[in-house]
PDB file of C-alpha atoms and ligand atoms in Angstrom:
ATOM      1  CA  MET A 776     147.979  50.085 149.398  1.00 48.00           C
ATOM      2  CA  THR A 777     150.799  47.737 150.185  1.00 59.00           C
ATOM      3  CA  THR A 778     152.824  48.220 147.004  1.00 67.00           C
ATOM      4  CA  LYS A 779     155.089  51.196 146.733  1.00 85.00           C
ATOM      5  CA  GLN A 780     157.089  50.874 143.551  1.00 94.00           C
ATOM      6  CA  ALA A 781     154.972  51.208 140.465  1.00 97.00           C
ATOM      7  CA  LEU A 782     157.932  50.508 138.188  1.00 97.00           C
ATOM      8  CA  TYR A 783     161.267  48.928 138.938  1.00 97.00           C
ATOM      9  CA  VAL A 784     163.677  48.622 136.055  1.00 97.00           C
ATOM     10  CA  SER A 785     166.753  46.592 136.918  1.00 97.00           C
ATOM     11  CA  GLY A 786     169.908  46.457 134.802  1.00 98.00           C
ATOM     12  CA  LEU A 787     167.934  46.679 131.588  1.00 98.00           C
ATOM     13  CA  ASN A 788     169.657  46.093 128.259  1.00 98.00           C
ATOM     14  CA  VAL A 789     167.900  46.689 124.971  1.00 98.00           C
ATOM     15  CA  SER A 790     169.638  46.552 121.627  1.00 97.00           C
ATOM     16  CA  PHE A 791     168.654  46.469 118.003  1.00 96.00           C
ATOM     17  CA  GLY A 792     171.094  44.132 116.321  1.00 94.00           C
ATOM     18  CA  ASN A 793     174.507  45.195 117.552  1.00 93.00           C
ATOM     19  CA  PHE A 794     173.309  48.645 118.498  1.00 96.00           C
ATOM     20  CA  ALA A 795     172.811  49.037 122.247  1.00 97.00           C
ATOM     21  CA  VAL A 796     170.071  51.546 123.067  1.00 98.00           C
ATOM     22  CA  LEU A 797     169.431  51.010 126.794  1.00 98.00           C
ATOM     23  CA  LYS A 798     172.591  50.141 128.701  1.00 98.00           C
ATOM     24  CA  ASN A 799     172.259  48.462 132.064  1.00 97.00           C
ATOM     25  CA  LEU A 800     169.514  50.919 132.957  1.00 98.00           C
ATOM     26  CA  SER A 801     168.165  50.877 136.507  1.00 97.00           C
ATOM     27  CA  TRP A 802     165.268  53.114 137.380  1.00 97.00           C
ATOM     28  CA  THR A 803     162.278  53.236 139.711  1.00 97.00           C
ATOM     29  CA  VAL A 804     159.035  55.157 139.859  1.00 97.00           C
ATOM     30  CA  ASP A 805     156.869  55.131 142.978  1.00 96.00           C
ATOM     31  CA  PHE A 806     153.113  55.238 143.207  1.00 97.00           C
ATOM     32  CA  GLY A 807     151.908  58.785 143.762  1.00 97.00           C
ATOM     33  CA  GLU A 808     154.618  60.296 141.572  1.00 97.00           C
ATOM     34  CA  VAL A 809     154.497  62.298 138.393  1.00 98.00           C
ATOM     35  CA  ARG A 810     157.891  61.599 136.842  1.00 98.00           C
ATOM     36  CA  GLY A 811     159.401  63.492 133.951  1.00 98.00           C
ATOM     37  CA  VAL A 812     161.813  61.854 131.526  1.00 98.00           C
ATOM     38  CA  ILE A 813     163.896  64.180 129.398  1.00 96.00           C
ATOM     39  CA  GLY A 814     166.996  63.839 127.275  1.00 95.00           C
ATOM     40  CA  PRO A 815     168.333  64.416 123.787  1.00 94.00           C
ATOM     41  CA  ASN A 816     166.869  62.729 120.728  1.00 93.00           C
ATOM     42  CA  GLY A 817     168.100  59.178 120.492  1.00 95.00           C
ATOM     43  CA  ALA A 818     168.685  58.901 124.269  1.00 96.00           C
ATOM     44  CA  GLY A 819     166.316  55.926 124.477  1.00 97.00           C
ATOM     45  CA  LYS A 820     163.204  57.535 125.997  1.00 97.00           C
ATOM     46  CA  THR A 821     160.716  55.988 123.601  1.00 95.00           C
ATOM     47  CA  THR A 822     162.556  52.658 123.732  1.00 97.00           C
ATOM     48  CA  LEU A 823     162.150  52.715 127.516  1.00 98.00           C
ATOM     49  CA  LEU A 824     158.395  53.220 127.140  1.00 97.00           C
ATOM     50  CA  ASP A 825     158.300  50.494 124.473  1.00 97.00           C
ATOM     51  CA  SER A 826     160.064  48.138 126.884  1.00 97.00           C
ATOM     52  CA  LEU A 827     157.665  48.982 129.705  1.00 97.00           C
ATOM     53  CA  THR A 828     154.675  48.094 127.544  1.00 96.00           C
ATOM     54  CA  GLY A 829     156.143  44.959 125.968  1.00 96.00           C
ATOM     55  CA  LYS A 830     156.275  46.499 122.488  1.00 96.00           C
ATOM     56  CA  THR A 831     160.033  45.989 122.535  1.00 97.00           C
ATOM     57  CA  LYS A 832     161.558  42.956 124.233  1.00 95.00           C
ATOM     58  CA  TYR A 833     164.659  43.362 126.368  1.00 96.00           C
ATOM     59  CA  GLN A 834     167.743  41.174 126.127  1.00 96.00           C
ATOM     60  CA  SER A 835     168.721  41.186 129.796  1.00 97.00           C
ATOM     61  CA  GLY A 836     167.832  42.772 133.092  1.00 98.00           C
ATOM     62  CA  ASP A 837     164.201  42.930 134.096  1.00 97.00           C
ATOM     63  CA  ILE A 838     161.191  45.163 134.613  1.00 98.00           C
ATOM     64  CA  TYR A 839     158.898  44.724 137.588  1.00 97.00           C
ATOM     65  CA  VAL A 840     155.579  46.446 138.031  1.00 95.00           C
ATOM     66  CA  LYS A 841     153.759  46.871 141.356  1.00 91.00           C
ATOM     67  CA  ASP A 842     156.888  45.821 143.269  1.00 83.00           C
ATOM     68  CA  THR A 843     157.125  42.189 142.205  1.00 86.00           C
ATOM     69  CA  VAL A 844     155.519  41.331 138.891  1.00 92.00           C
ATOM     70  CA  SER A 845     158.086  40.704 136.157  1.00 95.00           C
ATOM     71  CA  ILE A 846     156.840  41.552 132.681  1.00 96.00           C
ATOM     72  CA  LYS A 847     159.640  39.688 130.941  1.00 96.00           C
ATOM     73  CA  ASN A 848     157.504  36.882 129.583  1.00 94.00           C
ATOM     74  CA  LEU A 849     154.251  38.785 129.211  1.00 96.00           C
ATOM     75  CA  THR A 850     152.605  39.914 125.986  1.00 95.00           C
ATOM     76  CA  GLU A 851     151.637  43.534 125.347  1.00 94.00           C
ATOM     77  CA  ILE A 852     148.019  42.669 126.125  1.00 92.00           C
ATOM     78  CA  GLU A 853     148.899  40.957 129.389  1.00 93.00           C
ATOM     79  CA  ILE A 854     151.001  43.975 130.414  1.00 95.00           C
ATOM     80  CA  ALA A 855     148.149  46.340 129.567  1.00 92.00           C
ATOM     81  CA  LYS A 856     145.873  44.204 131.745  1.00 91.00           C
ATOM     82  CA  LEU A 857     148.252  44.711 134.656  1.00 93.00           C
ATOM     83  CA  GLY A 858     147.258  48.366 134.423  1.00 94.00           C
ATOM     84  CA  ILE A 859     150.027  49.906 132.328  1.00 95.00           C
ATOM     85  CA  GLY A 860     148.478  52.440 129.952  1.00 93.00           C
ATOM     86  CA  ARG A 861     150.430  54.219 127.261  1.00 92.00           C
ATOM     87  CA  LYS A 862     149.777  57.188 125.059  1.00 86.00           C
ATOM     88  CA  PHE A 863     151.743  57.603 121.862  1.00 77.00           C
ATOM     89  CA  GLN A 864     152.802  61.003 120.603  1.00 72.00           C
ATOM     90  CA  LYS A 865     150.297  61.073 117.746  1.00 74.00           C
ATOM     91  CA  PRO A 866     146.685  61.061 118.917  1.00 73.00           C
ATOM     92  CA  SER A 867     145.047  57.799 117.945  1.00 83.00           C
ATOM     93  CA  VAL A 868     141.371  58.227 118.654  1.00 92.00           C
ATOM     94  CA  PHE A 869     138.695  56.677 116.441  1.00 94.00           C
ATOM     95  CA  SER A 870     137.965  59.734 114.336  1.00 94.00           C
ATOM     96  CA  GLY A 871     134.687  58.452 112.859  1.00 95.00           C
ATOM     97  CA  LEU A 872     133.183  57.890 116.305  1.00 96.00           C
ATOM     98  CA  SER A 873     131.981  60.386 118.889  1.00 97.00           C
ATOM     99  CA  GLY A 874     133.937  61.285 121.996  1.00 97.00           C
ATOM    100  CA  PHE A 875     131.401  59.309 124.014  1.00 97.00           C
ATOM    101  CA  GLN A 876     131.875  56.226 121.827  1.00 95.00           C
ATOM    102  CA  ASN A 877     135.652  56.493 122.089  1.00 95.00           C
ATOM    103  CA  LEU A 878     135.441  56.513 125.876  1.00 96.00           C
ATOM    104  CA  GLU A 879     132.891  53.693 125.755  1.00 95.00           C
ATOM    105  CA  ILE A 880     135.249  51.501 123.723  1.00 92.00           C
ATOM    106  CA  ALA A 881     138.093  52.166 126.150  1.00 92.00           C
ATOM    107  CA  LEU A 882     135.865  51.375 129.123  1.00 92.00           C
ATOM    108  CA  ARG A 883     134.599  48.129 127.605  1.00 88.00           C
ATOM    109  CA  ALA A 884     138.090  47.036 126.580  1.00 81.00           C
ATOM    110  CA  GLY A 885     138.974  46.541 130.221  1.00 63.00           C
ATOM    111  CA  HIS A 886     135.861  44.557 131.013  1.00 57.00           C
ATOM    112  CA  SER A 887     134.447  42.453 128.240  1.00 53.00           C
ATOM    113  CA  ARG A 888     136.126  39.780 126.196  1.00 54.00           C
ATOM    114  CA  SER A 889     133.066  39.069 124.140  1.00 59.00           C
ATOM    115  CA  ILE A 890     132.014  40.545 120.816  1.00 61.00           C
ATOM    116  CA  TYR A 891     128.506  40.819 122.189  1.00 66.00           C
ATOM    117  CA  GLN A 892     128.251  44.171 123.948  1.00 71.00           C
ATOM    118  CA  PRO A 893     125.558  44.467 126.593  1.00 80.00           C
ATOM    119  CA  LYS A 894     123.946  47.852 127.261  1.00 88.00           C
ATOM    120  CA  LEU A 895     126.048  50.187 129.351  1.00 91.00           C
ATOM    121  CA  THR A 896     125.112  50.136 133.008  1.00 93.00           C
ATOM    122  CA  SER A 897     124.221  53.424 134.666  1.00 94.00           C
ATOM    123  CA  ARG A 898     127.514  53.227 136.555  1.00 95.00           C
ATOM    124  CA  GLN A 899     129.386  52.906 133.260  1.00 95.00           C
ATOM    125  CA  ARG A 900     127.565  55.919 131.800  1.00 96.00           C
ATOM    126  CA  GLU A 901     128.393  57.861 134.929  1.00 97.00           C
ATOM    127  CA  LYS A 902     132.027  56.863 134.558  1.00 97.00           C
ATOM    128  CA  ILE A 903     132.115  58.119 130.964  1.00 97.00           C
ATOM    129  CA  HIS A 904     130.631  61.437 132.078  1.00 97.00           C
ATOM    130  CA  GLU A 905     133.037  61.775 135.003  1.00 97.00           C
ATOM    131  CA  THR A 906     135.969  61.106 132.700  1.00 97.00           C
ATOM    132  CA  SER A 907     134.745  63.577 130.097  1.00 97.00           C
ATOM    133  CA  GLU A 908     134.519  66.226 132.793  1.00 97.00           C
ATOM    134  CA  LEU A 909     138.045  65.489 133.923  1.00 96.00           C
ATOM    135  CA  ILE A 910     139.379  65.913 130.375  1.00 97.00           C
ATOM    136  CA  GLY A 911     137.263  69.026 129.751  1.00 96.00           C
ATOM    137  CA  LEU A 912     135.180  67.518 126.958  1.00 97.00           C
ATOM    138  CA  SER A 913     131.736  67.261 128.600  1.00 96.00           C
ATOM    139  CA  SER A 914     130.132  69.586 126.080  1.00 96.00           C
ATOM    140  CA  GLU A 915     131.870  67.964 123.087  1.00 96.00           C
ATOM    141  CA  LEU A 916     130.958  64.336 123.757  1.00 96.00           C
ATOM    142  CA  SER A 917     128.604  63.870 120.826  1.00 96.00           C
ATOM    143  CA  ARG A 918     131.015  65.398 118.302  1.00 96.00           C
ATOM    144  CA  ASN A 919     132.918  63.178 115.928  1.00 96.00           C
ATOM    145  CA  ALA A 920     136.369  62.810 117.438  1.00 96.00           C
ATOM    146  CA  GLY A 921     137.889  63.574 114.035  1.00 96.00           C
ATOM    147  CA  THR A 922     136.514  67.121 114.210  1.00 97.00           C
ATOM    148  CA  LEU A 923     138.023  67.918 117.607  1.00 96.00           C
ATOM    149  CA  ALA A 924     140.995  70.280 117.912  1.00 94.00           C
ATOM    150  CA  HIS A 925     144.447  68.682 118.238  1.00 92.00           C
ATOM    151  CA  GLY A 926     144.577  69.355 121.982  1.00 94.00           C
ATOM    152  CA  GLN A 927     141.085  67.948 122.522  1.00 96.00           C
ATOM    153  CA  LYS A 928     142.039  64.737 120.711  1.00 95.00           C
ATOM    154  CA  GLN A 929     145.035  64.383 123.000  1.00 94.00           C
ATOM    155  CA  TRP A 930     142.816  64.841 126.068  1.00 96.00           C
ATOM    156  CA  LEU A 931     140.307  62.351 124.708  1.00 96.00           C
ATOM    157  CA  GLU A 932     143.083  59.822 124.334  1.00 95.00           C
ATOM    158  CA  ILE A 933     144.249  60.499 127.898  1.00 96.00           C
ATOM    159  CA  GLY A 934     140.616  59.998 128.951  1.00 96.00           C
ATOM    160  CA  MET A 935     140.603  56.642 127.156  1.00 95.00           C
ATOM    161  CA  LEU A 936     143.605  55.642 129.227  1.00 95.00           C
ATOM    162  CA  ILE A 937     142.371  56.770 132.612  1.00 95.00           C
ATOM    163  CA  ILE A 938     138.859  55.402 132.235  1.00 95.00           C
ATOM    164  CA  ALA A 939     140.437  51.934 132.529  1.00 92.00           C
ATOM    165  CA  GLU A 940     141.788  52.977 135.973  1.00 94.00           C
ATOM    166  CA  PRO A 941     145.440  52.145 135.250  1.00 95.00           C
ATOM    167  CA  SER A 942     148.194  51.867 137.844  1.00 96.00           C
ATOM    168  CA  VAL A 943     150.753  53.463 135.561  1.00 97.00           C
ATOM    169  CA  ILE A 944     150.280  55.854 132.676  1.00 96.00           C
ATOM    170  CA  LEU A 945     153.050  56.589 130.225  1.00 97.00           C
ATOM    171  CA  LEU A 946     152.710  59.753 128.152  1.00 96.00           C
ATOM    172  CA  ASP A 947     155.057  60.285 125.200  1.00 94.00           C
ATOM    173  CA  GLU A 948     155.306  64.010 124.427  1.00 93.00           C
ATOM    174  CA  PRO A 949     151.738  64.867 125.513  1.00 94.00           C
ATOM    175  CA  VAL A 950     152.002  68.600 124.753  1.00 95.00           C
ATOM    176  CA  ALA A 951     153.790  68.394 121.391  1.00 92.00           C
ATOM    177  CA  GLY A 952     151.961  70.660 118.949  1.00 92.00           C
ATOM    178  CA  MET A 953     149.835  72.318 121.634  1.00 94.00           C
ATOM    179  CA  ASN A 954     149.478  76.052 122.149  1.00 95.00           C
ATOM    180  CA  SER A 955     150.182  77.541 125.552  1.00 94.00           C
ATOM    181  CA  GLU A 956     146.546  77.491 126.667  1.00 96.00           C
ATOM    182  CA  GLU A 957     146.287  73.800 125.761  1.00 96.00           C
ATOM    183  CA  ARG A 958     149.548  73.068 127.550  1.00 97.00           C
ATOM    184  CA  GLY A 959     148.171  74.762 130.672  1.00 97.00           C
ATOM    185  CA  LYS A 960     145.005  72.660 130.514  1.00 96.00           C
ATOM    186  CA  THR A 961     147.059  69.502 130.063  1.00 97.00           C
ATOM    187  CA  ALA A 962     149.108  70.378 133.151  1.00 97.00           C
ATOM    188  CA  GLU A 963     145.867  70.822 135.070  1.00 97.00           C
ATOM    189  CA  LEU A 964     144.571  67.498 133.765  1.00 97.00           C
ATOM    190  CA  ILE A 965     147.699  65.677 134.926  1.00 97.00           C
ATOM    191  CA  SER A 966     147.474  67.196 138.384  1.00 96.00           C
ATOM    192  CA  ASN A 967     143.866  65.996 138.566  1.00 96.00           C
ATOM    193  CA  ILE A 968     144.839  62.475 137.491  1.00 96.00           C
ATOM    194  CA  ARG A 969     147.647  62.075 139.994  1.00 96.00           C
ATOM    195  CA  GLY A 970     146.979  60.197 143.194  1.00 95.00           C
ATOM    196  CA  PRO A 971     148.420  57.677 145.639  1.00 96.00           C
ATOM    197  CA  ASN A 972     147.453  54.655 143.531  1.00 95.00           C
ATOM    198  CA  ILE A 973     148.824  55.789 140.200  1.00 97.00           C
ATOM    199  CA  ALA A 974     152.219  56.642 138.762  1.00 97.00           C
ATOM    200  CA  VAL A 975     152.429  59.011 135.812  1.00 98.00           C
ATOM    201  CA  VAL A 976     155.484  59.094 133.532  1.00 98.00           C
ATOM    202  CA  VAL A 977     155.800  62.054 131.178  1.00 98.00           C
ATOM    203  CA  VAL A 978     158.366  62.049 128.365  1.00 97.00           C
ATOM    204  CA  GLU A 979     158.576  65.626 127.117  1.00 95.00           C
ATOM    205  CA  HIS A 980     160.842  68.188 125.500  1.00 92.00           C
ATOM    206  CA  ASP A 981     158.878  71.135 126.889  1.00 94.00           C
ATOM    207  CA  MET A 982     160.886  72.061 129.977  1.00 93.00           C
ATOM    208  CA  GLU A 983     158.389  74.553 131.312  1.00 93.00           C
ATOM    209  CA  PHE A 984     155.688  71.901 131.211  1.00 96.00           C
ATOM    210  CA  VAL A 985     157.903  69.263 132.827  1.00 97.00           C
ATOM    211  CA  GLY A 986     158.813  71.689 135.600  1.00 96.00           C
ATOM    212  CA  GLN A 987     155.144  72.428 136.162  1.00 96.00           C
ATOM    213  CA  VAL A 988     153.790  68.879 136.379  1.00 97.00           C
ATOM    214  CA  CYS A 989     156.648  66.636 137.510  1.00 97.00           C
ATOM    215  CA  ASP A 990     158.017  66.078 141.020  1.00 93.00           C
ATOM    216  CA  THR A 991     161.221  64.443 139.870  1.00 97.00           C
ATOM    217  CA  VAL A 992     162.922  64.495 136.505  1.00 98.00           C
ATOM    218  CA  THR A 993     165.096  61.727 135.077  1.00 98.00           C
ATOM    219  CA  VAL A 994     167.595  62.725 132.405  1.00 97.00           C
ATOM    220  CA  LEU A 995     168.328  59.906 129.980  1.00 97.00           C
ATOM    221  CA  HIS A 996     171.473  60.156 127.924  1.00 96.00           C
ATOM    222  CA  ASP A 997     172.935  57.474 125.701  1.00 96.00           C
ATOM    223  CA  GLY A 998     170.771  54.742 127.205  1.00 97.00           C
ATOM    224  CA  ARG A 999     171.638  55.547 130.809  1.00 96.00           C
ATOM    225  CA  VAL A1000     170.311  57.709 133.634  1.00 97.00           C
ATOM    226  CA  MET A1001     172.548  60.764 133.721  1.00 96.00           C
ATOM    227  CA  ILE A1002     170.934  62.491 136.704  1.00 96.00           C
ATOM    228  CA  GLU A1003     167.659  62.467 138.559  1.00 97.00           C
ATOM    229  CA  GLY A1004     166.157  65.108 140.822  1.00 97.00           C
ATOM    230  CA  PRO A1005     163.872  68.117 141.068  1.00 96.00           C
ATOM    231  CA  MET A1006     163.670  70.185 137.873  1.00 94.00           C
ATOM    232  CA  GLY A1007     165.613  73.082 139.409  1.00 93.00           C
ATOM    233  CA  VAL A1008     168.554  70.852 140.246  1.00 95.00           C
ATOM    234  CA  VAL A1009     168.527  69.030 136.914  1.00 95.00           C
ATOM    235  CA  GLN A1010     168.305  72.233 134.893  1.00 93.00           C
ATOM    236  CA  ALA A1011     171.295  73.726 136.668  1.00 93.00           C
ATOM    237  CA  ASP A1012     173.486  70.652 136.173  1.00 94.00           C
ATOM    238  CA  PRO A1013     176.422  71.488 133.868  1.00 93.00           C
ATOM    239  CA  GLN A1014     176.426  68.017 132.270  1.00 92.00           C
ATOM    240  CA  VAL A1015     172.722  68.276 131.466  1.00 92.00           C
ATOM    241  CA  ILE A1016     173.192  71.730 129.988  1.00 92.00           C
ATOM    242  CA  ASP A1017     176.050  70.371 127.934  1.00 91.00           C
ATOM    243  CA  VAL A1018     174.347  67.303 126.444  1.00 89.00           C
ATOM    244  CA  TYR A1019     170.781  68.486 126.302  1.00 87.00           C
ATOM    245  CA  LEU A1020     169.531  71.864 127.398  1.00 81.00           C
ATOM    246  CA  GLY A1021     172.081  73.919 125.488  1.00 77.00           C
ATOM    247  CA  LYS A1022     171.231  72.133 122.255  1.00 63.00           C
ATOM    248  CA  GLU A1023     167.543  71.987 123.031  1.00 58.00           C
ATOM    249  CA  ALA A1024     167.323  75.759 123.128  1.00 53.00           C
ATOM    250  CA  ALA A1025     168.875  75.872 119.670  1.00 51.00           C
ATOM    251  CA  SER A1026     166.591  73.232 118.089  1.00 53.00           C
ATOM    252  CA  ALA A1027     163.469  73.376 120.198  1.00 51.00           C
ATOM    253  CA  SER A1028     161.125  71.533 117.852  1.00 46.00           C
ATOM    254  CA  SER A1029     163.270  69.014 116.016  1.00 45.00           C
ATOM    255  CA  HIS A1030     162.256  65.555 117.157  1.00 46.00           C
TER     256      HIS A1030
HETATM  257  N1  ADP B1964     163.237  49.551 116.055  1.00 60.25           N
HETATM  258  C1  ADP B1964     164.463  50.093 116.051  1.00 60.25           C
HETATM  259  N2  ADP B1964     165.451  49.549 115.292  1.00 60.25           N
HETATM  260  C2  ADP B1964     166.692  50.084 115.311  1.00 60.25           C
HETATM  261  N3  ADP B1964     167.061  51.155 116.019  1.00 60.25           N
HETATM  262  C3  ADP B1964     166.123  51.743 116.770  1.00 60.25           C
HETATM  263  C4  ADP B1964     164.771  51.250 116.838  1.00 60.25           C
HETATM  264  N4  ADP B1964     164.072  52.045 117.696  1.00 60.25           N
HETATM  265  C5  ADP B1964     164.930  52.969 118.123  1.00 60.25           C
HETATM  266  N5  ADP B1964     166.157  52.799 117.595  1.00 60.25           N
HETATM  267  C6  ADP B1964     167.341  53.620 117.858  1.00 60.25           C
HETATM  268  O1  ADP B1964     167.499  53.676 119.250  1.00 60.25           O
HETATM  269  C7  ADP B1964     167.959  54.955 119.662  1.00 60.25           C
HETATM  270  C8  ADP B1964     167.015  55.512 120.710  1.00 60.25           C
HETATM  271  O2  ADP B1964     165.784  55.820 120.088  1.00 60.25           O
HETATM  272  P1  ADP B1964     164.533  56.347 120.916  1.00 60.25           P
HETATM  273  O3  ADP B1964     164.258  55.427 122.029  1.00 60.25           O
HETATM  274  O4  ADP B1964     163.441  56.584 119.933  1.00 60.25           O
HETATM  275  O5  ADP B1964     165.095  57.714 121.484  1.00 60.25           O
HETATM  276  P2  ADP B1964     164.316  59.003 122.058  1.00 60.25           P
HETATM  277  O6  ADP B1964     162.865  58.672 122.208  1.00 60.25           O
HETATM  278  O7  ADP B1964     165.000  59.316 123.333  1.00 60.25           O
HETATM  279  O8  ADP B1964     164.541  60.087 121.043  1.00 60.25           O
HETATM  280  C9  ADP B1964     168.043  55.796 118.393  1.00 60.25           C
HETATM  281  O9  ADP B1964     169.386  55.805 117.973  1.00 60.25           O
HETATM  282  C10 ADP B1964     167.164  55.057 117.432  1.00 60.25           C
HETATM  283  O10 ADP B1964     167.593  55.268 116.111  1.00 60.25           O
HETATM  284 MG1   MG B1965     161.061  59.490 121.385  1.00 60.25          MG
END
């Protein structure tokens, strides 16, 4: 591996009309990291993810992936092909298809551009089974995805991301709506996904979860990085307590 920085955001400005959301934001994430991004509602967390995937275009500054590749002029599809995978907050699996079929679609998406779908190779089948084991759904693979529990749908969607072997995965509130057992399993899943050739970015409000899975936490506030560091340091920072954690405790689930 010669590249080190999975993501390099440089002086990024994003606005909607006259309303500036990301303000000269500079930020990096290295390969091998699991990075948490926290901050009050409206801080710009989702807009940052939208910018990283090309869903939202930035006005100035730039985003580089894998050290040198600017995504400025790339489409969402081209950015996805660079290996940037993103999971939205709401699970979006194909509910009428089985877990196996969902993983199959995700696997094929990275490989075939043709409508004609050849039979899966034995290596591809193996890959689907490996992934289903990783996400804890081996025994549920033939079930319609629509009948899976909320947590299982989320894991299936994470499986659909990782089966494409991305370089970066962006997770927007992965444990929202999960019970504590499901949150624990998701933490375990993320620690199994992590590795030297992947960067994982987790946007979350659940501080316990962030502390468990992330090495470094970035606090976004008003479109800027307020502080970055280990969870213990960030949580004890008076400014962070003032703008975020104090209020978060009072309105834990309003987002
Ligand atoms: N498409 C959009 N058009 C106008 N304003 C938007 C749009 N998307 C987000 N915003 C505004 O940008 C700010 C940041 O939003 P967002 O990135 O969703 O914050 P977060 O995810 O941190 O809660 C909010 O004030 C939001 O209303
Ligand atoms: Mg958001």
